[in-house]
Structure formats: C-alpha cells, structure tokens
Amino acid sequence: GPTLPNALRDQAEALEEEGRTTMIIRRGDEYLGVIGLADTPRPEAADVIERLRQIGVRRMIMISGDNQRVVDAVARQLEIDVAHGDLLPDDKVDAVRALRDEEDVAMVGDGVNDAPAMAHATVGIAMGAAGSDAALETADVALMADDLSQLPFAVALSRQTRRIITQNLWIALGMVAVLVPATIAGLDIGPAVVLHEGSTLAVVSNALRLLNYSS
C-alpha cells in the first residue's frame, strides 16, 4: 500500500504519547486521518484510591494487558504508584508473586485474564456484576455491585470484623479463665451459669455491632 505520510505518522505518535490507542483510516490509496482511542478511568476511581490510602493501603499497583503508554497515562491520572502494561496472564502471575515475596497483596480484577493472578494474591477481590465466572470462582471476596466505591468499605469492614473476633475471643477465654478456678474454689453453679451466659450475650452483642458498621 501507499507509504504513510510523515505528518500522519507524527500525529499518531503524538496521540500514543498521550496514552491513546491509534487507528489509521484509509480509503483505497488515500489516507483520511488517524483516530485516537483512550481507556478512561471510572469517575469514582480517583476518590476510591484516595480513600484506600486513608485507611492504610500503602502501594497502588496497576497490572494490565493494555499498551504501556495507555497504562502510564491512566496511572498518572489516578496517581497510582506503579503501572505495568503489555502483560500476558502469566506475566500478571509473576508480578503478583514478586509482590507476595515483599508483603501481603490484595488484587482486584474482573476478567478471565485476572483469575490466575488473583489466585496467587493474599486476597483476590472480584467485581461481581462485571466479573467473569473464572474471576468470581477464584476470588476470596466478590463485590456483587459493580461499584468501586464499595472496595474501601469492604477493606475497612474486614478489619473491623477481625478486631471484633479478637475481642470476642478475649471475652470468652477470659471468662473461662475466671470460672474454672472459681468453681474449683467453691463458686456455686448458679452464679457460674449466670456469668457464663452473660459472657455469651456480651460476645453476641459485640458481634451485632457489625450490622451498623459504616466506614
């Protein structure tokens, strides 16, 4: 076919530098122009990343099969710490494994290509409504609404759940540590039952606080 005009090539390269995926349009031997396409972040994405930082997530890393220039452009918009593009599914697995060697990793994904890497993360999180069956089956957590804003809430809720479980274990074990010596020392069965059942009610009441939890 005819040689691509230099002006059109320069325009295409300029669009690619801005993170656009380019398509050259030609009719017969005549070049009509170039179209630049861009993956745009979800409107709530920047706010979600900021909220994750506020609750203590230290590093945000993007791993994607998209062109590196496109990935870099999105990462700049969202202030993501590290962005890796041009990755095949096996490359994503290698990236997650390398991160796991340093610290715990939570991976959010929704596609078939994400599932193998999610399986190697400490916690895999699938976007439920938009997620593929493979991603949903692999994930440890599925956000049933296709809403990124629920991600910080899910992280914060899981931490609060762990705190309450720890508190309940201390309440239960503490009561056992008190009642066993007390009954051996002569505590009547009536007061012992009252104290034991009271601790059970305390554990249940403490757990019920999760119903009203809001991040």
PDB file of C-alpha atoms in Angstrom:
ATOM      1  CA  GLY A   1       0.000   0.000   0.000  1.00  0.00           C
ATOM      2  CA  PRO A   2       0.972   3.686  -0.137  1.00  0.00           C
ATOM      3  CA  THR A   3       3.525   4.972   2.343  1.00  0.00           C
ATOM      4  CA  LEU A   4       2.086   6.548   5.473  1.00  0.00           C
ATOM      5  CA  PRO A   5       2.572  10.333   5.274  1.00  0.00           C
ATOM      6  CA  ASN A   6       5.040  11.716   7.806  1.00  0.00           C
ATOM      7  CA  ALA A   7       2.502  14.219   9.130  1.00  0.00           C
ATOM      8  CA  LEU A   8       0.018  11.434   9.851  1.00  0.00           C
ATOM      9  CA  ARG A   9       2.719   9.294  11.455  1.00  0.00           C
ATOM     10  CA  ASP A  10       3.741  12.195  13.699  1.00  0.00           C
ATOM     11  CA  GLN A  11       0.134  12.752  14.691  1.00  0.00           C
ATOM     12  CA  ALA A  12      -0.327   9.085  15.513  1.00  0.00           C
ATOM     13  CA  GLU A  13       2.849   9.060  17.617  1.00  0.00           C
ATOM     14  CA  ALA A  14       1.725  12.187  19.459  1.00  0.00           C
ATOM     15  CA  LEU A  15      -1.598  10.511  20.303  1.00  0.00           C
ATOM     16  CA  GLU A  16       0.200   7.392  21.508  1.00  0.00           C
ATOM     17  CA  GLU A  17       2.416   9.517  23.738  1.00  0.00           C
ATOM     18  CA  GLU A  18      -0.794  10.778  25.364  1.00  0.00           C
ATOM     19  CA  GLY A  19      -1.869   7.208  26.038  1.00  0.00           C
ATOM     20  CA  ARG A  20      -4.186   6.798  23.070  1.00  0.00           C
ATOM     21  CA  THR A  21      -4.637   3.636  21.046  1.00  0.00           C
ATOM     22  CA  THR A  22      -4.424   4.771  17.424  1.00  0.00           C
ATOM     23  CA  MET A  23      -6.178   3.597  14.268  1.00  0.00           C
ATOM     24  CA  ILE A  24      -5.136   4.829  10.829  1.00  0.00           C
ATOM     25  CA  ILE A  25      -8.076   5.346   8.459  1.00  0.00           C
ATOM     26  CA  ARG A  26      -7.517   4.804   4.749  1.00  0.00           C
ATOM     27  CA  ARG A  27      -9.855   4.639   1.752  1.00  0.00           C
ATOM     28  CA  GLY A  28      -8.190   2.975  -1.183  1.00  0.00           C
ATOM     29  CA  ASP A  29      -4.815   4.664  -1.566  1.00  0.00           C
ATOM     30  CA  GLU A  30      -5.893   7.801   0.280  1.00  0.00           C
ATOM     31  CA  TYR A  31      -5.155   8.233   3.984  1.00  0.00           C
ATOM     32  CA  LEU A  32      -8.072  10.010   5.660  1.00  0.00           C
ATOM     33  CA  GLY A  33      -6.679  10.502   9.128  1.00  0.00           C
ATOM     34  CA  VAL A  34      -5.987   8.920  12.487  1.00  0.00           C
ATOM     35  CA  ILE A  35      -8.334   8.158  15.372  1.00  0.00           C
ATOM     36  CA  GLY A  36      -7.078   8.029  18.942  1.00  0.00           C
ATOM     37  CA  LEU A  37      -8.978   5.937  21.488  1.00  0.00           C
ATOM     38  CA  ALA A  38      -8.438   6.086  25.217  1.00  0.00           C
ATOM     39  CA  ASP A  39      -9.464   3.978  28.185  1.00  0.00           C
ATOM     40  CA  THR A  40     -10.879   6.441  30.669  1.00  0.00           C
ATOM     41  CA  PRO A  41     -10.904   5.684  34.391  1.00  0.00           C
ATOM     42  CA  ARG A  42     -14.243   5.364  36.112  1.00  0.00           C
ATOM     43  CA  PRO A  43     -15.379   8.681  37.587  1.00  0.00           C
ATOM     44  CA  GLU A  44     -15.112   7.333  41.137  1.00  0.00           C
ATOM     45  CA  ALA A  45     -11.698   5.680  40.680  1.00  0.00           C
ATOM     46  CA  ALA A  46      -9.539   8.572  41.925  1.00  0.00           C
ATOM     47  CA  ASP A  47     -11.677   9.004  45.042  1.00  0.00           C
ATOM     48  CA  VAL A  48     -11.567   5.266  45.767  1.00  0.00           C
ATOM     49  CA  ILE A  49      -7.767   5.235  45.550  1.00  0.00           C
ATOM     50  CA  GLU A  50      -7.550   8.214  47.897  1.00  0.00           C
ATOM     51  CA  ARG A  51      -9.872   6.508  50.405  1.00  0.00           C
ATOM     52  CA  LEU A  52      -7.772   3.337  50.251  1.00  0.00           C
ATOM     53  CA  ARG A  53      -4.681   5.375  51.086  1.00  0.00           C
ATOM     54  CA  GLN A  54      -6.539   6.973  54.002  1.00  0.00           C
ATOM     55  CA  ILE A  55      -7.345   3.572  55.515  1.00  0.00           C
ATOM     56  CA  GLY A  56      -3.718   2.477  55.263  1.00  0.00           C
ATOM     57  CA  VAL A  57      -3.148   0.795  51.892  1.00  0.00           C
ATOM     58  CA  ARG A  58       0.448   1.763  51.178  1.00  0.00           C
ATOM     59  CA  ARG A  59       1.006   0.980  47.497  1.00  0.00           C
ATOM     60  CA  MET A  60      -1.305   1.025  44.486  1.00  0.00           C
ATOM     61  CA  ILE A  61      -0.036  -1.004  41.544  1.00  0.00           C
ATOM     62  CA  MET A  62      -1.699  -1.442  38.156  1.00  0.00           C
ATOM     63  CA  ILE A  63      -1.066  -4.596  36.122  1.00  0.00           C
ATOM     64  CA  SER A  64      -2.670  -4.631  32.710  1.00  0.00           C
ATOM     65  CA  GLY A  65      -2.556  -6.220  29.291  1.00  0.00           C
ATOM     66  CA  ASP A  66      -3.051  -2.819  27.686  1.00  0.00           C
ATOM     67  CA  ASN A  67      -0.319  -0.858  25.958  1.00  0.00           C
ATOM     68  CA  GLN A  68       2.265   0.528  28.398  1.00  0.00           C
ATOM     69  CA  ARG A  69       1.718   4.092  27.216  1.00  0.00           C
ATOM     70  CA  VAL A  70      -2.018   3.783  27.834  1.00  0.00           C
ATOM     71  CA  VAL A  71      -1.410   2.280  31.265  1.00  0.00           C
ATOM     72  CA  ASP A  72       1.048   5.043  32.147  1.00  0.00           C
ATOM     73  CA  ALA A  73      -1.483   7.705  31.148  1.00  0.00           C
ATOM     74  CA  VAL A  74      -4.210   6.190  33.350  1.00  0.00           C
ATOM     75  CA  ALA A  75      -1.749   5.766  36.231  1.00  0.00           C
ATOM     76  CA  ARG A  76      -0.823   9.455  36.039  1.00  0.00           C
ATOM     77  CA  GLN A  77      -4.471  10.486  36.158  1.00  0.00           C
ATOM     78  CA  LEU A  78      -5.181   8.328  39.204  1.00  0.00           C
ATOM     79  CA  GLU A  79      -1.816   8.859  40.942  1.00  0.00           C
ATOM     80  CA  ILE A  80      -1.082   5.145  41.007  1.00  0.00           C
ATOM     81  CA  ASP A  81       2.374   4.334  42.335  1.00  0.00           C
ATOM     82  CA  VAL A  82       3.494   1.737  39.769  1.00  0.00           C
ATOM     83  CA  ALA A  83       1.978   0.716  36.423  1.00  0.00           C
ATOM     84  CA  HIS A  84       2.885  -2.366  34.383  1.00  0.00           C
ATOM     85  CA  GLY A  85       1.424  -2.763  30.895  1.00  0.00           C
ATOM     86  CA  ASP A  86       1.726  -5.215  27.992  1.00  0.00           C
ATOM     87  CA  LEU A  87       1.270  -8.143  30.397  1.00  0.00           C
ATOM     88  CA  LEU A  88       0.000 -11.593  29.491  1.00  0.00           C
ATOM     89  CA  PRO A  89      -1.890 -13.605  32.158  1.00  0.00           C
ATOM     90  CA  ASP A  90       1.307 -15.446  33.133  1.00  0.00           C
ATOM     91  CA  ASP A  91       3.120 -12.111  33.423  1.00  0.00           C
ATOM     92  CA  LYS A  92       0.444 -10.929  35.858  1.00  0.00           C
ATOM     93  CA  VAL A  93       1.008 -14.056  37.937  1.00  0.00           C
ATOM     94  CA  ASP A  94       4.751 -13.365  38.025  1.00  0.00           C
ATOM     95  CA  ALA A  95       4.106  -9.759  39.070  1.00  0.00           C
ATOM     96  CA  VAL A  96       1.839 -10.820  41.932  1.00  0.00           C
ATOM     97  CA  ARG A  97       4.285 -13.497  43.067  1.00  0.00           C
ATOM     98  CA  ALA A  98       7.082 -10.941  43.174  1.00  0.00           C
ATOM     99  CA  LEU A  99       4.935  -8.642  45.304  1.00  0.00           C
ATOM    100  CA  ARG A 100       3.990 -11.527  47.614  1.00  0.00           C
ATOM    101  CA  ASP A 101       7.688 -12.024  48.320  1.00  0.00           C
ATOM    102  CA  GLU A 102       7.696  -8.495  49.792  1.00  0.00           C
ATOM    103  CA  GLU A 103       4.338  -8.226  51.584  1.00  0.00           C
ATOM    104  CA  ASP A 104       0.676  -9.181  51.556  1.00  0.00           C
ATOM    105  CA  VAL A 105      -1.142  -8.360  48.320  1.00  0.00           C
ATOM    106  CA  ALA A 106      -4.812  -7.751  47.549  1.00  0.00           C
ATOM    107  CA  MET A 107      -5.683  -7.896  43.853  1.00  0.00           C
ATOM    108  CA  VAL A 108      -8.853  -6.515  42.307  1.00  0.00           C
ATOM    109  CA  GLY A 109      -9.889  -7.906  38.929  1.00  0.00           C
ATOM    110  CA  ASP A 110     -12.869  -8.875  36.839  1.00  0.00           C
ATOM    111  CA  GLY A 111     -11.685 -10.858  33.820  1.00  0.00           C
ATOM    112  CA  VAL A 112     -10.544 -14.333  32.849  1.00  0.00           C
ATOM    113  CA  ASN A 113      -7.033 -12.949  32.412  1.00  0.00           C
ATOM    114  CA  ASP A 114      -7.049 -11.726  36.025  1.00  0.00           C
ATOM    115  CA  ALA A 115      -8.082 -15.031  37.606  1.00  0.00           C
ATOM    116  CA  PRO A 116      -4.653 -16.758  37.685  1.00  0.00           C
ATOM    117  CA  ALA A 117      -3.005 -13.741  39.298  1.00  0.00           C
ATOM    118  CA  MET A 118      -5.865 -13.344  41.791  1.00  0.00           C
ATOM    119  CA  ALA A 119      -5.307 -16.951  42.851  1.00  0.00           C
ATOM    120  CA  HIS A 120      -1.738 -16.076  43.844  1.00  0.00           C
ATOM    121  CA  ALA A 121      -2.644 -12.905  45.752  1.00  0.00           C
ATOM    122  CA  THR A 122      -3.116 -12.907  49.501  1.00  0.00           C
ATOM    123  CA  VAL A 123      -6.697 -11.807  48.879  1.00  0.00           C
ATOM    124  CA  GLY A 124      -8.433 -11.816  45.499  1.00  0.00           C
ATOM    125  CA  ILE A 125     -11.314  -9.381  45.031  1.00  0.00           C
ATOM    126  CA  ALA A 126     -13.658  -9.717  42.048  1.00  0.00           C
ATOM    127  CA  MET A 127     -16.019  -7.082  40.713  1.00  0.00           C
ATOM    128  CA  GLY A 128     -19.142  -9.195  40.846  1.00  0.00           C
ATOM    129  CA  ALA A 129     -21.554  -7.623  38.393  1.00  0.00           C
ATOM    130  CA  ALA A 130     -18.937  -7.161  35.676  1.00  0.00           C
ATOM    131  CA  GLY A 131     -16.761 -10.111  36.584  1.00  0.00           C
ATOM    132  CA  SER A 132     -16.248 -13.275  34.583  1.00  0.00           C
ATOM    133  CA  ASP A 133     -17.158 -16.649  36.081  1.00  0.00           C
ATOM    134  CA  ALA A 134     -13.454 -17.503  36.364  1.00  0.00           C
ATOM    135  CA  ALA A 135     -12.715 -14.349  38.344  1.00  0.00           C
ATOM    136  CA  LEU A 136     -15.679 -14.870  40.660  1.00  0.00           C
ATOM    137  CA  GLU A 137     -14.781 -18.505  41.340  1.00  0.00           C
ATOM    138  CA  THR A 138     -11.158 -17.627  42.067  1.00  0.00           C
ATOM    139  CA  ALA A 139     -11.772 -14.591  44.265  1.00  0.00           C
ATOM    140  CA  ASP A 140     -11.849 -14.646  48.039  1.00  0.00           C
ATOM    141  CA  VAL A 141     -14.218 -11.652  48.029  1.00  0.00           C
ATOM    142  CA  ALA A 142     -16.814 -10.731  45.401  1.00  0.00           C
ATOM    143  CA  LEU A 143     -18.322  -7.247  45.316  1.00  0.00           C
ATOM    144  CA  MET A 144     -21.748  -8.053  43.929  1.00  0.00           C
ATOM    145  CA  ALA A 145     -22.393  -4.480  42.812  1.00  0.00           C
ATOM    146  CA  ASP A 146     -20.190  -3.199  40.001  1.00  0.00           C
ATOM    147  CA  ASP A 147     -19.225  -0.279  42.221  1.00  0.00           C
ATOM    148  CA  LEU A 148     -15.608   0.514  43.053  1.00  0.00           C
ATOM    149  CA  SER A 149     -16.663   2.732  45.940  1.00  0.00           C
ATOM    150  CA  GLN A 150     -17.529  -0.435  47.882  1.00  0.00           C
ATOM    151  CA  LEU A 151     -13.888  -1.538  47.874  1.00  0.00           C
ATOM    152  CA  PRO A 152     -12.669   0.729  50.716  1.00  0.00           C
ATOM    153  CA  PHE A 153     -15.776  -0.241  52.697  1.00  0.00           C
ATOM    154  CA  ALA A 154     -15.036  -3.949  52.197  1.00  0.00           C
ATOM    155  CA  VAL A 155     -11.445  -3.491  53.380  1.00  0.00           C
ATOM    156  CA  ALA A 156     -12.470  -1.449  56.419  1.00  0.00           C
ATOM    157  CA  LEU A 157     -15.293  -3.871  57.291  1.00  0.00           C
ATOM    158  CA  SER A 158     -12.935  -6.857  57.147  1.00  0.00           C
ATOM    159  CA  ARG A 159     -10.538  -5.118  59.530  1.00  0.00           C
ATOM    160  CA  GLN A 160     -13.357  -4.270  61.938  1.00  0.00           C
ATOM    161  CA  THR A 161     -14.577  -7.878  61.763  1.00  0.00           C
ATOM    162  CA  ARG A 162     -11.124  -9.127  62.697  1.00  0.00           C
ATOM    163  CA  ARG A 163     -10.971  -6.698  65.636  1.00  0.00           C
ATOM    164  CA  ILE A 164     -14.347  -7.859  66.924  1.00  0.00           C
ATOM    165  CA  ILE A 165     -13.402 -11.541  66.571  1.00  0.00           C
ATOM    166  CA  THR A 166     -10.258 -10.852  68.613  1.00  0.00           C
ATOM    167  CA  GLN A 167     -12.282  -9.014  71.275  1.00  0.00           C
ATOM    168  CA  ASN A 168     -14.789 -11.874  71.472  1.00  0.00           C
ATOM    169  CA  LEU A 169     -12.031 -14.450  71.865  1.00  0.00           C
ATOM    170  CA  TRP A 170     -10.583 -12.483  74.788  1.00  0.00           C
ATOM    171  CA  ILE A 171     -14.036 -12.175  76.382  1.00  0.00           C
ATOM    172  CA  ALA A 172     -14.758 -15.901  76.027  1.00  0.00           C
ATOM    173  CA  LEU A 173     -11.319 -17.129  77.076  1.00  0.00           C
ATOM    174  CA  GLY A 174     -11.149 -14.599  79.885  1.00  0.00           C
ATOM    175  CA  MET A 175     -14.439 -15.827  81.300  1.00  0.00           C
ATOM    176  CA  VAL A 176     -13.240 -19.443  81.127  1.00  0.00           C
ATOM    177  CA  ALA A 177     -10.002 -18.456  82.873  1.00  0.00           C
ATOM    178  CA  VAL A 178     -12.054 -16.906  85.686  1.00  0.00           C
ATOM    179  CA  LEU A 179     -14.803 -19.515  86.011  1.00  0.00           C
ATOM    180  CA  VAL A 180     -12.658 -22.646  86.093  1.00  0.00           C
ATOM    181  CA  PRO A 181     -10.582 -21.608  89.125  1.00  0.00           C
ATOM    182  CA  ALA A 182     -13.657 -20.014  90.742  1.00  0.00           C
ATOM    183  CA  THR A 183     -15.759 -23.190  90.516  1.00  0.00           C
ATOM    184  CA  ILE A 184     -12.861 -25.253  91.828  1.00  0.00           C
ATOM    185  CA  ALA A 185     -12.601 -22.816  94.726  1.00  0.00           C
ATOM    186  CA  GLY A 186     -16.291 -23.312  95.539  1.00  0.00           C
ATOM    187  CA  LEU A 187     -18.342 -20.922  93.355  1.00  0.00           C
ATOM    188  CA  ASP A 188     -21.924 -22.204  93.170  1.00  0.00           C
ATOM    189  CA  ILE A 189     -23.267 -23.452  89.843  1.00  0.00           C
ATOM    190  CA  GLY A 190     -25.949 -20.737  89.718  1.00  0.00           C
ATOM    191  CA  PRO A 191     -23.629 -17.730  89.644  1.00  0.00           C
ATOM    192  CA  ALA A 192     -21.261 -19.644  87.343  1.00  0.00           C
ATOM    193  CA  VAL A 193     -24.053 -20.193  84.799  1.00  0.00           C
ATOM    194  CA  VAL A 194     -25.117 -16.554  85.039  1.00  0.00           C
ATOM    195  CA  LEU A 195     -21.561 -15.375  84.394  1.00  0.00           C
ATOM    196  CA  HIS A 196     -21.080 -17.838  81.531  1.00  0.00           C
ATOM    197  CA  GLU A 197     -24.338 -16.924  79.806  1.00  0.00           C
ATOM    198  CA  GLY A 198     -23.605 -13.258  80.420  1.00  0.00           C
ATOM    199  CA  SER A 199     -20.326 -13.584  78.561  1.00  0.00           C
ATOM    200  CA  THR A 200     -22.180 -15.299  75.691  1.00  0.00           C
ATOM    201  CA  LEU A 201     -24.584 -12.370  75.460  1.00  0.00           C
ATOM    202  CA  ALA A 202     -21.641  -9.968  75.514  1.00  0.00           C
ATOM    203  CA  VAL A 203     -19.981 -11.803  72.611  1.00  0.00           C
ATOM    204  CA  VAL A 204     -23.193 -11.818  70.554  1.00  0.00           C
ATOM    205  CA  SER A 205     -23.890  -8.147  71.277  1.00  0.00           C
ATOM    206  CA  ASN A 206     -20.358  -7.213  70.308  1.00  0.00           C
ATOM    207  CA  ALA A 207     -20.679  -9.095  67.008  1.00  0.00           C
ATOM    208  CA  LEU A 208     -24.014  -7.422  66.246  1.00  0.00           C
ATOM    209  CA  ARG A 209     -22.225  -4.065  66.137  1.00  0.00           C
ATOM    210  CA  LEU A 210     -21.087  -5.043  62.643  1.00  0.00           C
ATOM    211  CA  LEU A 211     -24.654  -4.650  61.388  1.00  0.00           C
ATOM    212  CA  ASN A 212     -24.431  -0.921  61.976  1.00  0.00           C
ATOM    213  CA  TYR A 213     -20.861  -0.535  60.741  1.00  0.00           C
ATOM    214  CA  SER A 214     -20.125   2.276  58.321  1.00  0.00           C
ATOM    215  CA  SER A 215     -16.664   3.247  57.104  1.00  0.00           C
TER     216      SER A 215
END
